[in-house]
Each structure stands twice: as structure tokens, then as C-alpha cells.
XYZ file of C-alpha atoms in Angstrom:
718
model
C -40.930 -101.818 179.144
C -42.558 -98.755 180.712
C -40.927 -95.343 180.352
C -37.875 -94.611 182.457
C -37.729 -91.765 184.932
C -35.926 -88.954 183.120
C -32.182 -88.780 183.693
C -31.731 -92.259 185.167
C -29.882 -95.093 183.445
C -30.905 -98.121 185.526
C -33.765 -99.441 187.615
C -35.028 -102.568 189.356
C -38.570 -103.631 190.135
C -39.418 -104.554 193.717
C -42.593 -105.873 195.315
C -43.680 -105.138 198.877
C -46.040 -107.748 200.304
C -49.018 -106.037 201.899
C -50.072 -106.310 205.532
C -53.279 -105.451 207.363
C -53.210 -101.967 208.878
C -50.333 -100.632 206.782
C -52.617 -98.503 204.534
C -51.236 -95.503 202.602
C -48.096 -93.573 203.469
C -46.471 -96.468 205.297
C -42.678 -96.217 205.677
C -40.586 -99.248 204.703
C -36.838 -99.740 205.181
C -34.580 -100.740 202.279
C -30.808 -101.106 202.564
C -28.973 -99.892 199.471
C -25.350 -100.627 198.571
C -23.364 -99.473 195.551
C -21.096 -102.487 195.926
C -21.367 -105.700 193.926
C -23.603 -108.331 195.445
C -26.725 -110.435 195.196
C -29.990 -108.789 196.198
C -31.810 -110.103 199.251
C -35.286 -109.292 200.537
C -34.537 -105.908 202.141
C -31.121 -105.221 200.572
C -30.395 -104.193 196.994
C -26.975 -103.933 195.326
C -26.292 -101.409 192.576
C -22.999 -103.002 191.472
C -21.156 -99.715 191.109
C -23.737 -98.230 188.734
C -24.515 -95.239 190.971
C -22.652 -92.133 189.826
C -23.249 -89.945 192.913
C -24.214 -92.427 195.604
C -26.562 -92.069 197.405
C -27.742 -88.793 195.824
C -28.700 -90.361 192.492
C -30.894 -93.041 194.054
C -34.660 -92.646 194.231
C -37.802 -94.765 194.589
C -40.993 -94.458 192.552
C -44.338 -96.070 191.905
C -44.758 -98.002 188.668
C -46.032 -94.817 187.002
C -42.768 -93.071 188.052
C -44.272 -90.933 190.819
C -41.356 -90.338 193.192
C -41.732 -91.309 196.842
C -40.512 -89.273 199.795
C -37.626 -90.910 201.625
C -34.926 -90.350 204.230
C -31.446 -91.925 204.256
C -29.511 -92.682 207.433
C -25.734 -92.885 207.844
C -25.704 -96.598 206.945
C -27.500 -95.924 203.629
C -30.750 -97.430 204.812
C -33.563 -95.744 202.899
C -36.799 -95.144 204.788
C -39.281 -94.965 201.906
C -42.805 -93.586 202.315
C -45.031 -95.616 199.986
C -47.956 -93.640 198.591
C -50.123 -96.651 197.740
C -52.201 -98.731 200.149
C -49.825 -101.350 201.549
C -52.598 -103.539 202.870
C -52.200 -105.144 199.432
C -49.037 -105.892 197.470
C -47.386 -102.846 195.902
C -44.818 -102.752 193.098
C -42.174 -100.025 193.079
C -38.970 -99.127 191.272
C -35.558 -98.179 192.548
C -33.830 -95.857 190.052
C -30.100 -95.107 190.057
C -27.220 -93.793 187.931
C -28.023 -90.148 187.192
C -25.091 -87.840 186.430
C -27.086 -84.669 187.128
C -28.440 -85.736 190.523
C -25.773 -84.407 192.895
C -27.751 -82.944 195.816
C -29.145 -84.688 198.862
C -32.904 -85.170 198.415
C -33.340 -87.095 201.657
C -36.213 -85.421 203.538
C -37.148 -86.686 206.978
C -39.820 -84.046 207.571
C -41.796 -85.275 204.541
C -41.251 -88.944 205.362
C -42.031 -89.328 209.078
C -44.763 -88.257 211.476
C -42.093 -86.564 213.584
C -38.497 -85.966 212.540
C -35.565 -83.991 213.864
C -31.902 -84.269 212.883
C -30.998 -81.123 214.866
C -29.911 -79.275 211.752
C -32.922 -76.984 212.201
C -31.214 -74.689 214.670
C -27.993 -73.995 216.472
C -27.159 -72.559 219.845
C -23.614 -71.281 220.018
C -21.940 -69.588 222.949
C -19.707 -66.967 221.366
C -18.903 -65.108 224.562
C -20.227 -62.017 222.816
C -23.073 -59.659 223.456
C -24.801 -60.450 220.178
C -27.289 -57.626 220.131
C -26.586 -56.359 216.627
C -25.919 -58.401 213.508
C -26.615 -58.674 209.808
C -26.921 -61.773 207.645
C -25.215 -61.771 204.263
C -23.696 -64.443 202.018
C -24.779 -67.094 204.539
C -22.676 -65.445 207.242
C -23.623 -63.568 210.391
C -21.701 -60.313 210.870
C -21.921 -59.364 214.548
C -20.901 -56.126 216.242
C -19.681 -56.943 219.735
C -16.351 -55.861 221.219
C -15.268 -55.647 217.609
C -16.363 -57.620 214.553
C -17.216 -61.325 214.596
C -18.179 -63.371 211.545
C -20.060 -66.653 212.018
C -21.122 -69.425 209.674
C -24.900 -68.979 209.449
C -25.522 -72.736 209.233
C -23.427 -73.923 212.167
C -22.635 -70.866 214.295
C -18.898 -71.543 214.015
C -16.833 -68.352 214.388
C -14.971 -67.793 211.109
C -13.216 -64.530 212.025
C -12.893 -62.578 215.265
C -11.486 -59.037 215.324
C -11.609 -57.477 218.779
C -11.669 -53.715 219.206
C -11.667 -53.481 222.992
C -14.854 -51.424 223.159
C -18.447 -52.536 222.848
C -19.773 -51.763 219.371
C -23.199 -50.164 219.466
C -24.953 -50.962 216.214
C -25.310 -53.372 213.332
C -22.536 -53.401 210.715
C -22.859 -52.377 207.082
C -21.042 -53.910 204.118
C -20.040 -51.570 201.295
C -19.864 -52.230 197.561
C -16.252 -53.389 197.875
C -17.196 -55.945 200.532
C -15.617 -54.006 203.408
C -17.396 -54.085 206.777
C -17.995 -50.985 208.922
C -19.010 -50.886 212.600
C -19.558 -48.084 215.117
C -19.078 -47.610 218.875
C -20.602 -44.879 221.019
C -18.368 -45.758 223.955
C -15.256 -45.811 221.793
C -16.281 -42.796 219.687
C -15.154 -44.467 216.492
C -16.215 -45.963 213.169
C -14.021 -48.873 212.075
C -13.535 -50.462 208.675
C -12.602 -54.129 208.301
C -11.538 -56.487 205.565
C -13.217 -59.820 206.200
C -10.024 -61.839 205.722
C -7.302 -59.536 207.032
C -9.050 -57.492 209.708
C -8.960 -53.815 210.688
C -8.099 -51.303 207.957
C -9.194 -47.938 209.347
C -10.419 -46.212 212.519
C -12.067 -42.784 212.360
C -13.051 -40.784 215.447
C -16.494 -39.218 215.877
C -18.590 -38.222 218.888
C -21.533 -40.567 218.535
C -24.893 -41.135 220.211
C -26.319 -44.624 220.746
C -28.341 -45.941 217.840
C -29.043 -49.275 216.234
C -27.452 -49.214 212.819
C -25.138 -47.483 210.447
C -26.841 -46.697 207.148
C -25.143 -47.346 203.816
C -25.732 -45.317 200.650
C -24.820 -47.853 197.968
C -25.419 -45.402 195.095
C -22.782 -42.905 196.242
C -20.721 -45.426 198.265
C -21.117 -43.367 201.431
C -21.891 -44.312 205.019
C -24.445 -42.173 206.848
C -23.222 -41.460 210.379
C -25.237 -39.726 213.097
C -22.938 -37.569 215.231
C -23.460 -34.987 217.964
C -22.451 -32.307 215.442
C -25.011 -33.398 212.848
C -25.858 -35.981 210.230
C -22.796 -36.865 208.137
C -22.019 -38.758 204.963
C -18.511 -40.235 204.923
C -16.775 -42.065 202.097
C -16.719 -45.823 202.538
C -13.215 -45.917 201.087
C -11.405 -43.635 203.556
C -14.080 -42.262 205.956
C -13.491 -38.672 204.907
C -16.535 -36.416 205.332
C -18.561 -35.719 202.175
C -21.203 -33.477 203.777
C -22.755 -32.568 207.132
C -26.382 -31.625 207.792
C -26.732 -29.624 211.015
C -30.522 -29.366 210.878
C -30.534 -32.479 213.056
C -28.224 -33.099 216.001
C -28.003 -35.991 218.409
C -27.426 -35.833 222.145
C -29.282 -38.777 223.675
C -28.206 -42.264 224.602
C -30.948 -43.519 222.278
C -31.854 -42.110 218.884
C -33.551 -43.370 215.721
C -31.457 -44.660 212.838
C -31.426 -42.848 209.506
C -33.536 -44.118 206.609
C -32.672 -43.973 202.893
C -35.438 -43.865 200.286
C -34.494 -43.238 196.667
C -32.066 -40.303 196.465
C -32.875 -38.921 199.918
C -32.111 -39.729 203.533
C -34.582 -39.189 206.393
C -33.300 -38.454 209.888
C -34.788 -37.368 213.192
C -33.375 -35.145 215.934
C -33.589 -37.086 219.195
C -34.116 -34.050 221.437
C -36.400 -31.660 219.525
C -38.254 -34.152 217.331
C -37.214 -32.340 214.165
C -37.441 -34.679 211.188
C -35.657 -33.849 207.931
C -35.437 -35.151 204.401
C -32.047 -34.449 202.776
C -30.401 -35.189 199.427
C -27.917 -38.049 199.519
C -25.518 -36.256 197.198
C -25.224 -32.961 199.101
C -27.010 -33.368 202.433
C -29.158 -30.313 201.716
C -32.525 -30.406 203.522
C -35.509 -30.776 201.167
C -38.304 -30.874 203.747
C -38.647 -30.855 207.516
C -41.205 -31.062 210.291
C -41.162 -31.118 214.081
C -42.972 -33.930 215.880
C -43.632 -34.686 219.520
C -40.946 -37.367 219.594
C -37.745 -37.753 221.544
C -35.147 -40.330 222.491
C -35.868 -43.912 221.510
C -34.586 -46.748 219.371
C -37.692 -46.776 217.154
C -36.318 -46.046 213.710
C -38.091 -44.342 210.858
C -39.884 -46.647 208.411
C -40.890 -46.286 204.770
C -44.136 -47.669 203.320
C -43.635 -48.088 199.579
C -47.307 -48.939 198.976
C -48.535 -45.504 200.088
C -45.345 -43.391 199.996
C -45.528 -42.882 203.761
C -42.786 -42.467 206.342
C -43.675 -43.676 209.841
C -42.138 -42.062 212.929
C -42.579 -43.398 216.466
C -42.748 -41.223 219.572
C -40.832 -42.872 222.402
C -42.464 -41.237 225.439
C -45.482 -39.768 223.634
C -46.527 -43.327 222.616
C -47.723 -42.024 219.261
C -47.260 -43.212 215.681
C -46.935 -40.463 213.046
C -47.731 -41.151 209.403
C -45.939 -38.622 207.162
C -46.111 -37.883 203.456
C -42.685 -38.992 202.220
C -42.407 -36.077 199.763
C -43.398 -33.172 202.011
C -43.198 -34.658 205.534
C -46.712 -33.325 206.165
C -48.605 -35.373 208.766
C -51.205 -37.632 207.138
C -52.417 -38.963 210.499
C -51.153 -39.654 214.007
C -52.300 -42.244 216.522
C -51.777 -42.504 220.269
C -51.558 -46.285 220.596
C -51.605 -46.651 224.367
C -52.129 -43.583 226.510
C -49.947 -42.482 229.408
C -47.498 -44.865 231.008
C -46.222 -46.561 227.849
C -43.294 -46.079 225.471
C -42.607 -47.249 221.932
C -39.131 -48.719 222.282
C -38.661 -50.118 218.802
C -40.042 -49.870 215.302
C -43.067 -51.602 213.778
C -43.761 -54.026 210.947
C -45.849 -53.242 207.883
C -47.804 -55.734 205.763
C -50.899 -55.394 203.549
C -52.097 -51.956 204.733
C -51.547 -52.761 208.408
C -48.790 -51.462 210.695
C -48.005 -53.680 213.709
C -46.432 -51.773 216.615
C -45.052 -53.209 219.901
C -44.864 -50.972 222.985
C -44.337 -51.426 226.728
C -44.822 -49.905 230.167
C -42.421 -47.016 230.716
C -41.505 -48.435 234.135
C -41.646 -51.778 235.922
C -43.302 -54.207 235.275
C -42.492 -53.277 231.639
C -45.379 -55.325 230.320
C -45.796 -55.127 226.559
C -48.593 -54.957 224.034
C -48.891 -55.070 220.258
C -51.404 -53.068 218.218
C -52.460 -53.424 214.589
C -53.122 -50.077 212.865
C -55.061 -49.654 209.617
C -52.840 -47.220 207.711
C -55.619 -46.488 205.196
C -58.039 -45.400 207.937
C -56.139 -42.824 210.014
C -54.355 -45.530 212.010
C -57.561 -47.075 213.334
C -56.688 -49.832 215.837
C -57.804 -53.199 214.443
C -56.744 -55.236 217.478
C -54.530 -55.074 220.552
C -52.639 -58.081 221.856
C -52.320 -57.917 225.653
C -52.243 -61.546 226.722
C -48.996 -62.783 225.223
C -46.523 -61.351 227.652
C -45.324 -62.010 231.141
C -44.698 -59.021 233.407
C -41.359 -57.407 232.527
C -41.214 -59.174 229.166
C -40.287 -56.357 226.821
C -41.511 -56.965 223.275
C -38.828 -55.944 220.813
C -38.671 -55.516 217.064
C -40.303 -58.304 215.140
C -40.340 -59.772 211.694
C -43.396 -60.629 209.661
C -44.602 -63.003 206.970
C -47.983 -63.461 205.305
C -49.602 -64.985 208.370
C -47.648 -64.311 211.557
C -45.668 -61.712 213.474
C -42.543 -62.977 215.283
C -41.389 -60.941 218.297
C -38.563 -61.799 220.743
C -38.660 -60.687 224.375
C -36.398 -59.328 227.078
C -37.614 -60.188 230.591
C -36.279 -57.437 232.851
C -37.413 -58.863 236.173
C -36.967 -62.591 236.655
C -35.964 -63.817 233.201
C -38.639 -66.505 233.229
C -40.284 -65.438 229.977
C -37.645 -65.899 227.289
C -39.666 -66.609 224.197
C -40.192 -65.629 220.607
C -43.908 -64.932 220.431
C -45.694 -65.875 217.229
C -48.863 -63.830 216.815
C -51.605 -64.265 214.233
C -51.940 -61.249 211.955
C -55.650 -61.890 211.517
C -56.770 -61.231 215.097
C -53.699 -60.686 217.294
C -54.099 -63.959 219.163
C -51.013 -65.859 220.255
C -50.381 -68.798 217.931
C -47.476 -70.290 219.856
C -44.092 -69.454 221.362
C -40.533 -70.571 220.719
C -38.013 -70.867 223.540
C -35.108 -68.402 223.607
C -31.850 -69.381 225.248
C -31.708 -66.070 227.056
C -33.063 -62.542 227.086
C -33.050 -61.265 223.542
C -32.121 -57.632 223.199
C -31.521 -57.872 219.474
C -32.681 -54.800 217.641
C -34.452 -56.985 215.096
C -34.771 -60.584 214.094
C -32.930 -61.732 211.001
C -34.606 -64.187 208.668
C -33.515 -66.062 205.575
C -34.288 -69.419 204.043
C -36.924 -70.213 206.638
C -34.547 -69.470 209.505
C -34.862 -66.864 212.219
C -31.709 -65.622 213.934
C -31.534 -63.743 217.212
C -28.876 -62.801 219.730
C -29.110 -63.061 223.503
C -27.748 -60.010 225.274
C -27.411 -61.407 228.785
C -26.203 -64.916 227.963
C -23.916 -63.777 225.136
C -25.217 -66.507 222.862
C -26.257 -66.538 219.228
C -29.329 -68.616 218.482
C -30.667 -69.751 215.149
C -34.104 -71.309 214.799
C -35.348 -72.929 211.627
C -39.069 -72.262 211.463
C -39.850 -73.903 208.142
C -38.382 -75.720 205.169
C -37.450 -73.589 202.187
C -38.812 -70.085 202.080
C -37.260 -66.729 201.446
C -33.523 -66.906 200.855
C -31.446 -63.748 200.869
C -29.573 -61.206 202.904
C -30.980 -59.478 205.961
C -29.500 -56.170 206.953
C -30.516 -53.162 208.989
C -30.314 -51.186 205.767
C -31.896 -47.788 206.017
C -33.019 -48.112 202.422
C -34.958 -51.273 203.167
C -38.661 -50.600 202.954
C -41.643 -52.140 204.740
C -40.103 -53.427 207.965
C -37.628 -50.642 208.514
C -34.696 -52.712 209.723
C -34.755 -56.023 207.946
C -35.722 -57.238 204.511
C -39.328 -56.761 203.450
C -42.370 -58.688 204.591
C -41.359 -62.289 204.123
C -43.285 -64.459 201.725
C -44.976 -67.700 202.608
C -45.808 -69.407 205.869
C -42.909 -69.739 208.302
C -44.665 -72.390 210.342
C -44.865 -75.273 207.905
C -42.534 -77.416 210.018
C -42.850 -75.592 213.311
C -44.013 -78.760 215.039
C -40.516 -80.237 214.910
C -39.237 -78.088 217.759
C -38.705 -79.380 221.294
C -39.501 -77.592 224.506
C -36.799 -77.182 227.159
C -34.335 -77.150 224.269
C -32.611 -74.097 225.706
C -30.901 -76.328 228.274
C -29.117 -78.239 225.501
C -26.333 -77.458 223.062
C -27.104 -77.915 219.365
C -24.196 -77.741 216.941
C -23.461 -79.302 213.556
C -26.569 -81.456 213.618
C -25.976 -82.954 217.075
C -27.897 -82.258 220.266
C -25.931 -82.724 223.467
C -26.187 -82.162 227.201
C -23.826 -82.526 230.149
C -26.209 -84.279 232.501
C -27.026 -83.666 236.115
C -29.354 -86.497 237.051
C -32.160 -86.636 234.497
C -32.665 -83.524 232.406
C -34.773 -83.842 229.290
C -35.902 -82.084 226.201
C -39.465 -83.110 225.574
C -41.654 -83.185 222.519
C -45.319 -83.267 223.371
C -47.339 -84.797 220.562
C -50.625 -82.947 220.548
C -52.291 -84.291 217.417
C -53.767 -87.566 218.635
C -55.475 -88.173 215.302
C -52.077 -88.280 213.587
C -49.930 -89.860 216.295
C -51.826 -93.002 217.185
C -50.184 -96.110 218.583
C -48.724 -98.455 217.519
C -45.658 -96.375 216.604
C -42.018 -96.979 215.723
C -39.657 -94.515 217.421
C -35.986 -94.461 216.504
C -33.038 -92.384 217.686
C -29.276 -92.578 217.239
C -27.278 -91.630 220.316
C -24.058 -92.077 222.239
C -22.388 -91.216 225.529
C -19.278 -89.054 225.509
C -15.721 -89.813 226.546
C -16.521 -88.306 229.970
C -18.784 -91.296 230.697
C -17.430 -93.343 233.591
C -19.183 -96.691 233.057
C -22.391 -95.790 234.837
C -26.073 -96.445 234.470
C -28.036 -93.868 232.531
C -30.976 -93.154 230.254
C -31.155 -91.550 226.853
C -34.700 -91.356 225.605
C -38.209 -92.230 226.663
C -41.879 -92.322 225.805
C -44.834 -91.504 227.996
C -48.387 -92.368 227.128
C -50.050 -90.569 229.993
C -48.929 -87.498 231.922
C -45.478 -88.915 232.707
C -43.256 -91.803 231.708
C -43.275 -93.296 235.224
C -47.039 -93.814 235.143
C -47.221 -95.357 231.693
C -44.169 -95.332 229.489
C -40.586 -96.454 229.194
C -36.953 -95.359 229.381
C -34.141 -96.527 227.089
C -30.457 -96.310 227.884
C -27.377 -98.178 229.067
C -27.197 -100.381 232.124
C -24.603 -102.467 233.980
C -25.606 -106.110 234.222
C -24.635 -108.690 236.850
C -21.349 -109.329 235.044
C -20.512 -105.589 235.043
C -21.091 -105.352 231.303
C -22.766 -102.214 229.952
C -25.609 -103.091 227.650
C -28.527 -101.479 225.866
C -31.596 -101.716 228.067
C -34.998 -100.302 228.809
C -37.442 -100.220 231.683
C -41.196 -100.291 230.987
C -43.568 -98.637 233.448
C -45.574 -99.157 235.567
C -43.852 -102.555 235.546
C -40.334 -102.010 236.958
C -38.752 -104.736 234.841
C -35.339 -104.277 233.249
C -35.179 -105.600 229.698
C -31.750 -105.761 228.095
C -30.173 -106.610 224.758
C -26.906 -108.329 224.036
C -25.508 -105.138 222.521
C -22.569 -103.829 224.534
C -22.320 -100.064 225.113
C -18.994 -98.201 225.028
C -18.201 -94.497 225.033
C -18.004 -92.361 221.881
C -19.844 -94.945 219.777
C -23.180 -94.323 218.091
C -26.043 -96.751 218.775
C -29.389 -96.873 217.048
C -32.291 -97.458 219.434
C -35.598 -98.491 217.865
C -38.671 -98.853 220.032
C -41.790 -100.441 218.547
C -44.686 -99.390 220.755
C -47.679 -101.697 220.809
C -51.208 -100.814 221.858
C -53.409 -102.075 224.646
C -54.859 -104.614 222.204
C -51.538 -105.922 220.862
C -50.075 -105.931 224.416
C -46.424 -105.961 223.438
C -43.519 -103.836 222.372
C -40.023 -104.386 221.023
C -36.668 -102.798 221.703
C -33.919 -102.925 219.108
C -30.352 -101.697 219.674
C -28.425 -101.768 216.406
C -31.135 -104.136 215.147
C -30.645 -106.728 217.923
C -34.274 -107.239 218.975
C -35.751 -108.182 222.340
C -39.448 -108.892 222.872
C -41.137 -107.613 226.017
C -44.809 -108.012 226.922
C -45.772 -104.866 228.786
C -49.479 -104.334 228.337
C -49.254 -101.888 225.446
C -50.054 -98.192 225.318
C -53.017 -95.891 225.137
C -53.678 -93.614 222.179
C -53.748 -90.224 223.916
C -51.496 -87.996 226.018
C -48.222 -88.951 224.389
C -44.793 -87.462 225.049
C -41.427 -88.302 223.562
C -38.393 -87.387 225.642
C -34.716 -87.104 224.855
C -32.863 -87.573 228.121
C -29.347 -86.829 229.216
C -29.898 -88.940 232.253
C -27.854 -90.652 234.883
C -28.887 -92.469 238.000
C -28.703 -90.076 240.908
C -25.666 -91.682 242.538
C -23.540 -91.476 239.396
C -21.316 -88.675 238.178
C -22.251 -86.385 235.307
C -21.421 -87.087 231.684
C -22.477 -85.911 228.227
C -25.081 -87.553 226.012
C -25.369 -86.927 222.270
C -28.249 -87.382 219.822
C -27.931 -87.522 216.051
C -31.605 -87.763 215.066
C -35.015 -88.987 216.137
C -37.990 -89.989 214.012
C -41.451 -91.469 214.515
C -43.461 -93.512 212.028
C -46.553 -95.683 212.040
C -45.974 -99.357 212.762
C -48.003 -102.528 212.350
C -47.439 -105.704 214.308
C -46.948 -107.687 211.106
C -45.106 -105.238 208.903
C -45.171 -105.465 205.097
C -42.428 -107.819 203.920
C -40.033 -107.643 200.983
C -40.345 -109.890 197.960
C -37.514 -110.638 195.526
C -35.971 -107.944 193.329
C -36.391 -107.939 189.572
C -33.586 -107.990 187.034
C -31.695 -104.781 186.381
C -33.176 -102.821 183.476
C -31.231 -100.322 181.387
C -32.814 -97.320 179.743
C -33.226 -97.620 175.968
C -31.434 -94.791 174.190
C -32.443 -94.173 170.569
C -29.687 -93.578 168.039
C -29.658 -91.084 165.198
C -30.775 -92.615 161.884
C -27.795 -90.905 160.235
C -24.951 -92.841 161.732
C -22.878 -93.443 158.600
C -20.173 -90.791 158.412
C -20.189 -90.697 154.597
C -23.951 -90.243 154.466
C -23.767 -87.327 156.895
C -20.935 -85.681 154.987
C -22.663 -86.007 151.604
C -26.167 -85.121 152.708
C -27.767 -82.797 150.152
C -25.054 -83.339 147.507
C -25.418 -84.934 144.082
C -23.492 -88.165 144.125
C -22.046 -89.627 140.914
C -21.947 -93.367 140.711
C -21.436 -96.003 138.033
C -23.397 -99.192 137.920
C -22.078 -102.202 136.011
C -24.857 -104.338 134.663
C -23.825 -107.825 133.722
C -24.881 -108.927 130.188
C -27.695 -111.349 129.909
C -26.661 -114.890 129.408
C -28.008 -116.942 126.587
C -30.094 -119.813 127.652
C -30.030 -122.958 125.468
C -33.079 -125.065 125.301
């Protein structure tokens, strides 16, 4: 018996019979049940042995290399076999592992294309979600009060209205209390997350992006028209006031904490000060040609620099953090531009967005070499539509992510993803609305942003895994000024799973939905023809809502040329001659309806599987809940492929809602590998201690007295 996979108690051997064209990485389906039963070709029974079903089930090669797999809601495992399945391949199923309690199902690593719509949410909160922080897997949003959302689903956990629009991102103190500020309301409020408002303190406040929290002294730094103040987080009483800086504008930079000092900038005179956190006494100051603007001060820990950004003077100042002496300054644009927000620092380069000071508000991004007097390494000018204001971004090792606010026609609502190496546009990601968020938030491979005009929170998952932590506008956060430092890794590892036109859909709790008006679709355009080559198996799970009124409609489709109507197909539900609603599809350019015997009713999930043949195989299959129909349609080409998710109805019907649970794409061969019989259940061999006798263990190392009776020899007579 070969060695068992560590931690597992049982296994069974299984043989897949090879098939021409399957090759390596082919995905096979195996149904797994923890009930008692007799194994069949594609179904295996674990007879109650699983301890955390299905989390303690895995598949391996005979040398115990684990395969990638994905599990659907019926406990069908889609297993990606590493070996070449053109020949027979042996594998093991392992089960019964008390320590395996997490879901290791991974569609992204199993299929060519996979989406279960857990990668992002769009949630309409009815709030202007311009300012937020992310902490403890919750979004804390300043709106007309304080709103707390689940960061995974967007569900509102707590809502505390204050009646006046809050102006900046919250802070959370050492005791877990939340503080927000409003210019319009002239107040700072303190909240308990569970019970709500605890304190309101009145100040005359300018408009800025964030409160700043001094966690060492448990004080909140507040910028008021009478000076820079430190107030106690506990009761909001004033600890000190620095009058070397005053604030009068509608827009002013936020304060920055570095070590035991706070840096602040006067919005009218450009005076910049460094003051002690304990007393507020000024330690250094300088006057720069800066005035009103939201571009906060930034700290560069690598070089001990503080960066200041001139709003109308379109200049970046690099200051010595100890003395505030100017190390260098750089006019990034010339007349006619303003620096509205702050920059992003990474590996000796400062990336700064700026825009036209008047319509059309077109934006640019420059990369400045901070070790060479701010020398401009590149300027990005091609990424933006007219009036698309580039806002604060966030950065990782490879890309800069910047949301936009389109002032004119709102037709450019995108997160732009720019290569750090040369400033070229890598790709864009659709925003649901104009983003006026002061900065993106990022954690665990997710990017969060708020839409000012549509009052919607949007979360986008850009990659699997990645940096996990809290993102705040903390003034004592280095590198990027507002949010946590330059993020590690590559955010775009699973970027290809996104869909375009997704902003017209709702995505919540892992379900994509749309209230349809005729045919409206999200579309995934498959661009890598070398990877996505027909024949393919495409599967989705979908349903129509309770608002469906027994009408014809379409749910998903495939196009193999420029559009589905020229060469492709539509799947959906259709009324037959007997007025029954059945699963059906129409292949194009042949307008032939092909139907299954599967009846369709509202609020019931159906699994549609479409096996797409090629021009040489000249056929394809439709399966609805595994009831298969064969249709000869001429097959498909190998280029120009699109996959659509529709929320479609025929034009004469009334609107209704369609829902999608997942979609995945895998390679398919006409004669798929088949399942052989399952081997007998094997149990791991557990060695026992050689010292199992209780008396031996108790007396180990002791001298043991014993008496031995030797029988006398008997006489033997001859």
C-alpha cells in the first residue's frame, strides 16, 4: 500500500479511461455522496466516513499530488486531472480528515473561465459613499451619518443618520469608537458601533478628506478655522491648539502624522508646519506656493521626505521631513492644470494625477523620479475621456489603479489600470457610476470604491488572495498618504474573470441578477484564442424570478463571430405548442428551436450545459439538468468568441428578473474520458506504540524482583 495523504483516514482508487484529445488538465465530473451506497461509474459513496463533508474530500494522483477541483451545490466535483488523459489515469479520492474544515473548492484554478459572482458586489445604499474606511472586514462610511457595511456582501449592518452630510472618512480609536466630521453641520460625532451616537461636539470646520487619529496619545486631530486642534477621543475636549495654521477654504489638505509629530498645511497662505503630537508646539515651518485643494501631505519613509501638492500651482514639493527645507520641486504640467488629489509612491517613483482646471477637465498622470529632483519618467495622456477626472489611486508592484469622475456626460466611468513601467494603459474596469471617492480601499485582493452620483458602493475583486488588512485614511500611514502602503503582489492574477456591461446588473451574495427590458446582456469576450479553442463545455446555473409571467425568454448565449445572430446560439425558456415552458435553445444562423423535456417554473434553479462542437465535429449538445438533446448545427469556428449572460425576454413580453449562480467554461472532447469501477475502500495504517502494556510502562527503568520455580529433574529409568 502506498503512503496515505497526511491527515486523511480513507481513500479509494479510481481509473479514468483515456480518450483522444483529452490531454493534460482535462476536467472530469465525479458525483460524491457521504451516504451509504454502492459506487457506480461516476458516483462514489463515502458511507458516512466524511467528517466535514464536502470540505474533507480531495482528489490526488497516485503519488498524492492534489488536483484542483470545484464543487457545485449538488456535490458534483469537477476535477482537473494533471496527467495526460489520452491514456488511462489512476487517481485517489481521499476523505475523513478532522482538520480539513475550510472550503478548498477553486473554480478559477479548475476552469478556463469561471465566475460565481462572489468576486464583487454592487449595493445601492442610498448614500453618497464618497468617504469610507475598511476595518475588521467592515466598511465604515461617512454619509448623512455613519453606515457600517459587511465588506463581503455590502449588506448594511448598522445605519446611524445624523441629518447632515458628513465630509470626511471616519477614524476608529483604540477603544473601537468611531468618529466622523461634517463641515455643513459644524460637528464631530462619536459613535459606538452597536448602540449608536454617544457624543456631538461643535467646531467650525473647513472641508477636508479625513480626520486623523493619534493612536499613541488617543487624540483626534481636527482642522478648524481657529487652528489645528487635538481633542481627546474619549470626550472630545481640547488638548491643544496650534494657530500657526488656519483653515478657511472649502478644500484643504488633511493632516499627516509621522512618529511623534503631525504635519499640517494652511490652505490660504501655504504655510506648512511640523508640530509635536503631545503639545502642538511647532518644530519647523515653511511657506510654499500652495493653496486650497484636497491633495493631502504624504510621507516617504524610504527617504524621510514629505510631499506637498500645489493645487493651482500644479507643483509637487519634496520636503525634508526633519527641517521642512525644500529638497526639490517640480511643475508637473504648466498652466491650466490643478493637482486635485494626492499621489502614490513606490520604489523611488511618485505617481501624481492632475487635471485641467476647467472644462473639459481632462486628466493626466506623471511618474516622478524622487531621487533625481522629480525628473518626469513618463506622462500618461491617453487613458482618459474628456471630463474624466482622475482621482486618488492605489498601487501594487506592477500597476496603478485610478477611478474617474466624468463631469460632462458620464460616459467614462472606469477604474483605469496603468502599468508602472511605462505609463501605458493596461486595461479598465467598469464603475457603476462616477467615483468621487477620495481614495480606493484595498484588502485581500479586493478594491472598494464609492459612487458619488449614484449613491452606490461597489466592490471589485481583482485577484485571489493578496494583501489582507485594514485600509484607513490614517494620517500616520506612509507611502500612499491615505491608504495602507504600496500593496504587495500582482492584483491582476484573475482579472480576466470580469464581465463588461456588468454595471447594468445587480450582484449580491454570489448571485448576478437583472430586471430585463428586452434583451440586455453582460458579455465576456474571450480574447485568448490559443487558450479558448472549440470544442468547449459551457455551463451556467440560472433561474427566473417570481415576477416571471410565463413568457418566452433567453438566459445565456455564445457567439463565435462578431455576434450570436451570425454564428452562435441562445439558451433559455420557451413555450411549446402545448403551452408548456421548457428549456430550449436556438442555434444561428439556422433558426431552429431545439427543446428539452425539462419543464421551467419560476424561482427554481436550472443547470444549462452547452457542449459546443467545431466545424469538423459538426454538432453540439444542450443539457438542462442533465437531460440531453442532440442538435446538428454545423459546429463553430475557433476565433472571435463571446459568452453572454442575458436577462432577455421576447420584445412583446413583460419584464421580469433573471438570476445567475455561476458560469464556467472547460475543454471538451466529443468522446469524453469515461469512468471505470472504483477500488475497495482503504484505511490508513496507524502504528501503535511498542509499549502498550500498562505494567511495563509503569515499571520502566525500575529493578523488578521475581522468583522463578524450576522443577526438579526427573529420573529416567532405562
